[in-house]
CSV table of C-alpha atoms and ligand atoms in Angstrom, one decimal:
chain,number,residue,atom,x,y,z
A,1,MET,CA,144.0,101.4,77.8
A,2,LEU,CA,141.6,104.4,77.9
A,3,TYR,CA,140.3,105.0,81.4
A,4,ASP,CA,137.3,107.2,82.2
A,5,ALA,CA,139.4,109.0,84.8
A,6,VAL,CA,143.0,109.1,85.9
A,7,VAL,CA,143.8,110.6,89.3
A,8,ILE,CA,147.4,111.7,89.7
A,9,GLY,CA,148.7,111.6,93.2
A,10,ALA,CA,147.7,109.4,96.2
A,11,GLY,CA,147.6,112.0,99.0
A,12,PRO,CA,144.3,112.8,100.8
A,13,ALA,CA,142.9,114.6,97.8
A,14,GLY,CA,143.8,111.9,95.3
A,15,ILE,CA,142.7,109.0,97.4
A,16,THR,CA,139.3,110.8,98.0
A,17,ALA,CA,138.9,111.6,94.3
A,18,ALA,CA,139.6,108.0,93.3
A,19,LEU,CA,137.2,106.7,95.9
A,20,TYR,CA,134.4,109.0,94.8
A,21,LEU,CA,135.0,108.3,91.1
A,22,VAL,CA,135.1,104.5,91.4
A,23,ARG,CA,132.0,104.6,93.5
A,24,SER,CA,130.2,106.5,90.8
A,25,GLY,CA,130.8,103.5,88.5
A,26,VAL,CA,133.6,104.8,86.2
A,27,SER,CA,136.9,103.2,85.4
A,28,VAL,CA,139.7,104.8,87.4
A,29,ALA,CA,143.5,104.6,87.5
A,30,LEU,CA,145.4,106.2,90.4
A,31,VAL,CA,149.0,107.1,89.7
A,32,GLU,CA,151.2,107.2,92.7
A,33,ASN,CA,154.8,108.2,92.7
A,34,ALA,CA,155.6,107.1,96.3
A,35,ALA,CA,153.8,105.4,99.1
A,36,PRO,CA,150.1,106.5,99.5
A,37,GLY,CA,149.6,109.4,101.9
A,38,GLY,CA,151.5,112.3,100.4
A,39,GLN,CA,152.6,115.0,102.8
A,40,ILE,CA,150.8,113.4,105.8
A,41,LEU,CA,153.5,110.7,105.8
A,42,SER,CA,156.0,113.3,107.0
A,43,THR,CA,153.6,114.8,109.6
A,44,ALA,CA,154.0,113.5,113.1
A,45,GLU,CA,150.6,114.2,114.6
A,46,ILE,CA,147.5,115.5,113.0
A,47,GLU,CA,145.4,117.2,115.6
A,48,ASN,CA,142.8,118.9,113.5
A,49,TYR,CA,141.3,116.2,111.3
A,50,PRO,CA,137.8,115.6,112.6
A,51,GLY,CA,137.1,112.2,114.0
A,52,PHE,CA,140.4,111.8,115.9
A,53,PRO,CA,140.0,113.9,119.0
A,54,LYS,CA,143.2,112.5,120.5
A,55,SER,CA,145.1,113.3,117.3
A,56,ILE,CA,146.4,110.6,114.9
A,57,LYS,CA,149.9,110.0,113.5
A,58,GLY,CA,150.3,111.0,109.9
A,59,TRP,CA,151.3,107.5,108.7
A,60,GLU,CA,148.3,106.0,110.6
A,61,LEU,CA,145.9,108.2,108.8
A,62,ALA,CA,147.6,107.5,105.5
A,63,ASP,CA,147.2,103.7,106.1
A,64,LEU,CA,143.5,104.2,106.9
A,65,PHE,CA,142.9,106.3,103.7
A,66,ASP,CA,144.7,103.6,101.7
A,67,ALA,CA,142.8,100.7,103.4
A,68,HIS,CA,139.5,102.5,102.6
A,69,LEU,CA,140.4,102.5,98.8
A,70,ALA,CA,141.7,98.9,98.9
A,71,GLY,CA,138.3,97.3,98.5
A,72,TYR,CA,137.5,99.1,95.3
A,73,PRO,CA,138.6,98.2,91.7
A,74,VAL,CA,140.9,101.2,91.2
A,75,GLU,CA,143.9,100.4,89.0
A,76,ARG,CA,147.0,101.5,91.0
A,77,VAL,CA,149.8,102.6,88.8
A,78,ARG,CA,153.2,103.2,90.3
A,79,GLY,CA,155.1,106.0,88.5
A,80,GLN,CA,155.6,109.7,87.9
A,81,VAL,CA,153.6,111.6,85.3
A,82,LEU,CA,156.2,113.6,83.3
A,83,ALA,CA,153.9,115.3,80.7
A,84,MET,CA,150.3,115.5,79.7
A,85,GLU,CA,148.5,116.6,76.5
A,86,GLN,CA,145.0,116.7,75.3
A,87,THR,CA,144.5,114.9,72.0
A,88,GLY,CA,142.1,115.7,69.2
A,89,GLU,CA,139.8,113.0,70.4
A,90,LYS,CA,139.2,114.9,73.7
A,91,THR,CA,141.3,112.3,75.6
A,92,PHE,CA,144.3,113.1,77.7
A,93,ARG,CA,147.5,111.4,77.0
A,94,LEU,CA,149.8,111.1,80.1
A,95,SER,CA,153.5,110.2,79.6
A,96,LEU,CA,155.0,108.5,82.6
A,97,ASP,CA,158.6,107.6,83.5
A,98,GLU,CA,160.0,104.5,81.8
A,99,GLY,CA,158.1,105.5,78.6
A,100,ARG,CA,154.7,104.3,79.8
A,101,ILE,CA,151.5,106.0,78.5
A,102,LEU,CA,148.1,106.3,80.0
A,103,GLU,CA,144.9,107.7,78.4
A,104,ALA,CA,141.9,109.2,80.1
A,105,LYS,CA,138.7,111.1,79.3
A,106,ALA,CA,139.1,113.1,82.5
A,107,VAL,CA,142.1,113.8,84.8
A,108,VAL,CA,142.2,114.9,88.4
A,109,ALA,CA,145.6,116.4,89.3
A,110,CYS,CA,146.3,115.9,93.0
A,111,THR,CA,150.1,116.1,93.1
A,112,GLY,CA,150.3,118.6,95.9
A,113,ALA,CA,153.3,120.7,96.8
A,114,HIS,CA,156.7,120.3,98.2
A,115,HIS,CA,158.8,122.4,100.6
A,116,ARG,CA,160.5,125.5,99.1
A,117,LYS,CA,164.2,125.9,99.5
A,118,LEU,CA,165.6,128.8,101.5
A,119,GLY,CA,168.3,129.7,99.0
A,120,ALA,CA,171.0,130.3,101.7
A,121,PRO,CA,174.6,129.6,101.1
A,122,GLY,CA,175.4,126.1,102.4
A,123,GLU,CA,171.8,124.8,101.9
A,124,ASP,CA,172.6,122.6,98.9
A,125,THR,CA,176.1,121.6,100.2
A,126,PHE,CA,174.7,120.2,103.4
A,127,SER,CA,171.4,118.9,102.1
A,128,GLY,CA,171.1,115.5,103.8
A,129,LYS,CA,174.1,116.3,106.0
A,130,GLY,CA,172.4,118.5,108.5
A,131,VAL,CA,169.9,120.4,106.2
A,132,SER,CA,166.5,118.7,106.2
A,133,TYR,CA,162.9,119.5,105.2
A,134,CYS,CA,161.3,116.8,107.2
A,135,ALA,CA,161.5,116.7,111.0
A,136,VAL,CA,159.6,113.5,111.3
A,137,CYS,CA,162.0,111.7,108.9
A,138,ASP,CA,165.3,113.1,110.2
A,139,GLY,CA,164.6,114.5,113.8
A,140,ASN,CA,165.8,111.3,115.5
A,141,PHE,CA,169.3,111.8,114.1
A,142,TYR,CA,169.6,114.9,116.4
A,143,ARG,CA,168.4,113.3,119.6
A,144,GLY,CA,169.9,115.3,122.5
A,145,ARG,CA,171.5,117.9,120.2
A,146,ASP,CA,170.8,121.5,119.2
A,147,VAL,CA,168.9,122.3,115.9
A,148,ALA,CA,167.4,125.3,114.1
A,149,VAL,CA,164.1,125.6,112.4
A,150,VAL,CA,163.7,128.3,109.8
A,151,GLY,CA,160.2,129.9,109.1
A,152,GLY,CA,157.3,131.3,111.0
A,153,GLY,CA,154.3,129.4,109.5
A,154,ASN,CA,152.3,126.4,110.8
A,155,SER,CA,154.9,123.9,109.4
A,156,ALA,CA,157.8,125.6,111.2
A,157,MET,CA,155.9,125.8,114.5
A,158,GLU,CA,154.5,122.3,114.4
A,159,GLU,CA,157.9,120.7,113.5
A,160,ALA,CA,159.7,122.8,116.1
A,161,LEU,CA,157.4,121.5,118.7
A,162,TYR,CA,157.9,117.9,117.4
A,163,LEU,CA,161.7,118.4,117.5
A,164,SER,CA,161.6,120.0,121.0
A,165,ARG,CA,160.5,116.6,122.4
A,166,ILE,CA,163.6,114.9,121.0
A,167,VAL,CA,166.5,117.3,120.8
A,168,ASN,CA,168.2,119.4,123.5
A,169,LYS,CA,167.3,122.8,122.1
A,170,VAL,CA,165.5,124.3,119.1
A,171,TYR,CA,166.2,127.8,117.7
A,172,ILE,CA,163.3,129.1,115.5
A,173,ILE,CA,164.8,131.6,113.1
A,174,HIS,CA,162.1,133.8,111.6
A,175,ARG,CA,162.6,136.9,109.3
A,176,ARG,CA,159.8,138.9,111.1
A,177,ASP,CA,158.8,139.4,114.7
A,178,ALA,CA,155.3,138.3,114.1
A,179,PHE,CA,154.5,134.7,113.2
A,180,ARG,CA,152.1,133.5,110.5
A,181,GLY,CA,151.4,130.1,112.3
A,182,ALA,CA,148.2,129.5,114.3
A,183,MET,CA,147.9,131.1,117.8
A,184,VAL,CA,147.6,127.6,119.3
A,185,TYR,CA,151.1,126.7,118.0
A,186,GLN,CA,152.5,130.1,118.8
A,187,GLN,CA,151.5,129.7,122.4
A,188,LYS,CA,152.9,126.2,122.7
A,189,VAL,CA,156.2,127.4,121.1
A,190,ARG,CA,156.5,130.3,123.5
A,191,GLU,CA,155.8,128.0,126.5
A,192,ALA,CA,158.3,125.3,125.5
A,193,GLU,CA,161.4,125.6,127.7
A,194,ASN,CA,163.9,124.4,125.1
A,195,ILE,CA,162.7,126.6,122.2
A,196,GLU,CA,164.4,130.0,121.6
A,197,LEU,CA,162.9,132.4,119.2
A,198,VAL,CA,165.4,134.2,117.0
A,199,THR,CA,163.1,136.8,115.4
A,200,SER,CA,163.6,139.5,112.8
A,201,SER,CA,166.6,137.4,111.6
A,202,VAL,CA,167.6,135.9,108.3
A,203,VAL,CA,170.0,133.1,107.6
A,204,ASP,CA,173.2,134.4,106.0
A,205,GLU,CA,175.0,131.0,105.8
A,206,ILE,CA,174.7,127.4,106.9
A,207,ARG,CA,178.2,126.3,108.0
A,208,GLY,CA,179.8,123.0,108.5
A,209,GLY,CA,182.6,120.6,107.6
A,210,SER,CA,183.0,117.0,106.5
A,211,ALA,CA,180.8,115.8,109.3
A,212,GLY,CA,177.9,118.0,108.3
A,213,VAL,CA,176.4,121.2,109.6
A,214,ASP,CA,177.9,122.7,112.7
A,215,ALA,CA,176.5,126.3,112.8
A,216,VAL,CA,174.1,128.8,111.2
A,217,ALA,CA,175.1,132.4,110.7
A,218,VAL,CA,172.1,134.7,111.2
A,219,ARG,CA,171.7,138.5,110.9
A,220,ASN,CA,169.1,140.6,112.7
A,221,VAL,CA,167.4,142.7,110.0
A,222,LYS,CA,166.5,145.5,112.5
A,223,THR,CA,169.8,146.0,114.2
A,224,GLY,CA,172.2,144.6,111.6
A,225,GLU,CA,173.8,142.5,114.3
A,226,SER,CA,175.2,139.1,113.3
A,227,ARG,CA,175.3,135.9,115.4
A,228,VAL,CA,176.6,132.4,114.8
A,229,ILE,CA,174.5,129.7,116.5
A,230,SER,CA,176.0,126.3,117.0
A,231,VAL,CA,173.6,123.6,115.7
A,232,ASP,CA,174.0,120.1,114.2
A,233,GLY,CA,170.9,120.3,112.1
A,234,ILE,CA,168.7,122.9,110.4
A,235,PHE,CA,165.1,122.2,109.3
A,236,ILE,CA,163.7,124.5,106.6
A,237,TYR,CA,160.0,125.4,106.5
A,238,VAL,CA,159.7,128.5,104.3
A,239,GLY,CA,156.5,127.6,102.4
A,240,MET,CA,155.5,125.3,99.6
A,241,GLU,CA,155.8,125.0,95.8
A,242,PRO,CA,153.3,123.2,93.7
A,243,ILE,CA,154.1,120.1,91.8
A,244,SER,CA,152.4,121.1,88.6
A,245,GLY,CA,155.2,121.2,85.9
A,246,TYR,CA,153.7,118.3,84.0
A,247,LEU,CA,150.3,120.0,83.3
A,248,PRO,CA,149.5,121.2,79.8
A,249,GLU,CA,150.6,124.7,78.8
A,250,GLY,CA,147.0,126.1,78.8
A,251,THR,CA,146.5,125.3,82.5
A,252,ASN,CA,145.9,128.7,84.2
A,253,ARG,CA,148.1,129.1,87.3
A,254,ASP,CA,148.9,131.9,89.8
A,255,ALA,CA,152.3,133.6,89.9
A,256,ALA,CA,153.7,130.9,92.1
A,257,GLY,CA,152.5,128.1,89.8
A,258,PHE,CA,149.5,126.9,91.9
A,259,VAL,CA,146.6,125.8,89.6
A,260,LEU,CA,143.6,128.1,89.4
A,261,THR,CA,140.2,126.3,89.6
A,262,ASP,CA,136.6,127.3,90.1
A,263,ALA,CA,134.6,126.2,93.2
A,264,GLU,CA,134.0,122.8,91.4
A,265,MET,CA,137.7,122.2,91.0
A,266,CYS,CA,137.5,122.7,87.2
A,267,THR,CA,140.7,124.1,85.7
A,268,SER,CA,140.9,126.2,82.5
A,269,ILE,CA,141.1,123.0,80.5
A,270,PRO,CA,137.8,121.1,80.1
A,271,GLY,CA,138.1,117.6,81.6
A,272,LEU,CA,141.1,118.5,83.7
A,273,PHE,CA,140.3,119.0,87.4
A,274,ALA,CA,142.7,119.8,90.3
A,275,ALA,CA,142.3,119.1,94.0
A,276,GLY,CA,144.4,119.6,97.2
A,277,ASP,CA,147.6,121.6,97.7
A,278,ILE,CA,148.3,121.9,94.0
A,279,ARG,CA,145.5,124.5,93.8
A,280,ALA,CA,145.8,128.2,94.4
A,281,LYS,CA,144.0,128.6,97.7
A,282,ARG,CA,144.4,129.7,101.3
A,283,CYS,CA,143.6,126.7,103.4
A,284,ARG,CA,146.0,123.8,103.0
A,285,GLN,CA,144.8,121.1,105.3
A,286,VAL,CA,144.1,117.4,105.2
A,287,SER,CA,140.4,118.2,105.6
A,288,SER,CA,140.3,120.7,102.8
A,289,ALA,CA,142.3,118.3,100.5
A,290,VAL,CA,139.6,115.6,101.2
A,291,GLY,CA,136.9,118.1,100.4
A,292,ASP,CA,138.6,119.2,97.2
A,293,GLY,CA,139.0,115.5,96.1
A,294,ALA,CA,135.3,114.8,96.6
A,295,THR,CA,134.3,118.0,94.8
A,296,ALA,CA,136.6,117.3,91.9
A,297,ALA,CA,135.4,113.7,91.5
A,298,THR,CA,131.8,114.9,91.5
A,299,ALA,CA,132.5,117.5,88.8
A,300,ALA,CA,134.6,114.9,86.8
A,301,SER,CA,131.7,112.4,87.0
A,302,SER,CA,129.2,114.8,85.6
A,303,TYR,CA,131.8,115.8,82.9
A,304,LEU,CA,132.1,112.1,82.0
A,305,GLU,CA,128.3,111.8,81.7
A,306,GLN,CA,128.3,114.4,78.9
A,307,TRP,CA,131.6,113.3,77.4
A,308,GLU,CA,130.2,111.7,74.2
A,309,CYS,CA,128.4,114.9,73.4
A,310,LEU,CA,131.3,117.3,74.1
A,311,PRO,CA,132.9,119.0,71.1
A,312,ALA,CA,136.6,118.2,70.4
A,313,PRO,CA,139.1,120.7,71.8
A,314,SER,CA,139.8,123.6,69.3
A,315,SER,CA,143.6,123.3,69.3
B,401,NAP,P1,153.6,129.3,105.0
B,401,NAP,O1,152.4,129.3,105.9
B,401,NAP,O2,153.6,129.9,103.7
B,401,NAP,O3,154.8,130.0,105.9
B,401,NAP,C1,156.1,130.1,105.4
B,401,NAP,C2,157.0,130.8,106.4
B,401,NAP,O4,158.3,130.9,105.9
B,401,NAP,C3,156.5,132.2,106.7
B,401,NAP,O5,156.6,132.5,108.1
B,401,NAP,C4,157.4,133.1,105.9
B,401,NAP,O6,157.7,134.3,106.5
B,401,NAP,C5,158.7,132.3,105.9
B,401,NAP,N1,159.5,132.5,104.6
B,401,NAP,C6,159.0,132.4,103.4
B,401,NAP,N2,160.0,132.7,102.5
B,401,NAP,C7,161.1,132.9,103.3
B,401,NAP,C8,162.5,133.2,103.0
B,401,NAP,N3,162.9,133.3,101.8
B,401,NAP,N4,163.3,133.4,104.0
B,401,NAP,C9,162.9,133.2,105.3
B,401,NAP,N5,161.6,133.0,105.7
B,401,NAP,C10,160.8,132.8,104.7
B,401,NAP,O7,154.2,127.8,104.8
B,401,NAP,P2,154.0,126.5,105.7
B,401,NAP,O8,154.2,126.7,107.1
B,401,NAP,O9,154.9,125.5,105.0
B,401,NAP,O10,152.5,126.1,105.5
B,401,NAP,C11,152.0,125.9,104.1
B,401,NAP,C12,150.5,125.7,104.3
B,401,NAP,O11,150.1,124.5,105.0
B,401,NAP,C13,149.8,126.9,105.0
B,401,NAP,O12,148.6,127.2,104.5
B,401,NAP,C14,149.7,126.3,106.4
B,401,NAP,O13,148.6,126.9,107.2
B,401,NAP,C15,149.3,124.8,106.1
B,401,NAP,N6,149.8,124.0,107.2
B,401,NAP,C16,148.8,123.8,108.2
B,401,NAP,C17,149.2,123.0,109.3
B,401,NAP,C18,148.1,122.8,110.4
B,401,NAP,O14,147.2,123.5,110.4
B,401,NAP,N7,148.3,121.8,111.2
B,401,NAP,C19,150.4,122.4,109.4
B,401,NAP,C20,151.4,122.7,108.4
B,401,NAP,C21,151.0,123.5,107.3
B,401,NAP,P3,156.6,135.5,106.5
B,401,NAP,O15,155.6,135.1,107.5
B,401,NAP,O16,157.4,136.7,106.8
B,401,NAP,O17,156.0,135.6,105.1
């Protein structure tokens, strides 16, 4: 079936884009690889999304987003888009897992980003056995025990604070002595009695045995001094990588692979729009993802209005 628009990804950007598109009267399919919500499903509390002054749990907000879309005739397609190409007829052909194909006149890519790996020895060996990228998912396994968090951005600070309420002690290991995370988190982290900051330090090795992680070896980059810290878990938050590998070759991206768009969320390929954390941008928030989704859908609607008159792609 040929849809007017296919939205890929059901996080805040994708759900908003689908909502705005369906309300504009076009046919929409929303491809979701996992449960709706995206990254907010692994966020404990969201404190900065307007309308929830007492904060809201990530899964609760995901449920509300999903419920908002439920009353509209959006085709929900469960699956993963593996590749995408533009055909001579100006339509996009999306190849999904299990050999399924979807066709669309316009596509809004909202597949977001995932946590980057640290690249330290032991990270892969102990992945799922002490090494985690999701405190909300795995924090409870370490109740009353000691853990480390690696990174100095908002994710590291937020998740360290979450863990500090469950575990005995949290070490935040950061490669510099200044943190990138917001001041409000820095202050809370410094005030928490069971958080120790291990600054100007890099992870040399994640150590353990058959039962999983038991220590992390760190080195102070200023003094050269090494230290082995006993921990049962290590949570890695060293930035994000875009999920953009399925996009056509001609999609312009930055050096890290994030998709370049203009202010209307148009990519370098006519008819292909991008919204949310997949984009090259500075602000990666639920609120900015929602704004991106609405902007992309509005641009896609106006593209669809002109679709019949558009020239075929020159490839
Ligand atoms: P981020 O802001 O890019 O921070 C990544 C951190 O990891 C930085 O402190 C960086 O150190 C460190 N790092 C990177 N590569 C490393 C390596 N190889 N070894 C050791 N440390 C390394 O990433 P993020 O915290 O995942 O956040 C991603 C985006 O989401 C950001 O825009 C963030 O503001 C946003 N976010 C917002 C909230 C919120 O506002 N509530 C919550 C979570 C995330 P340097 O500082 O030295 O570069």
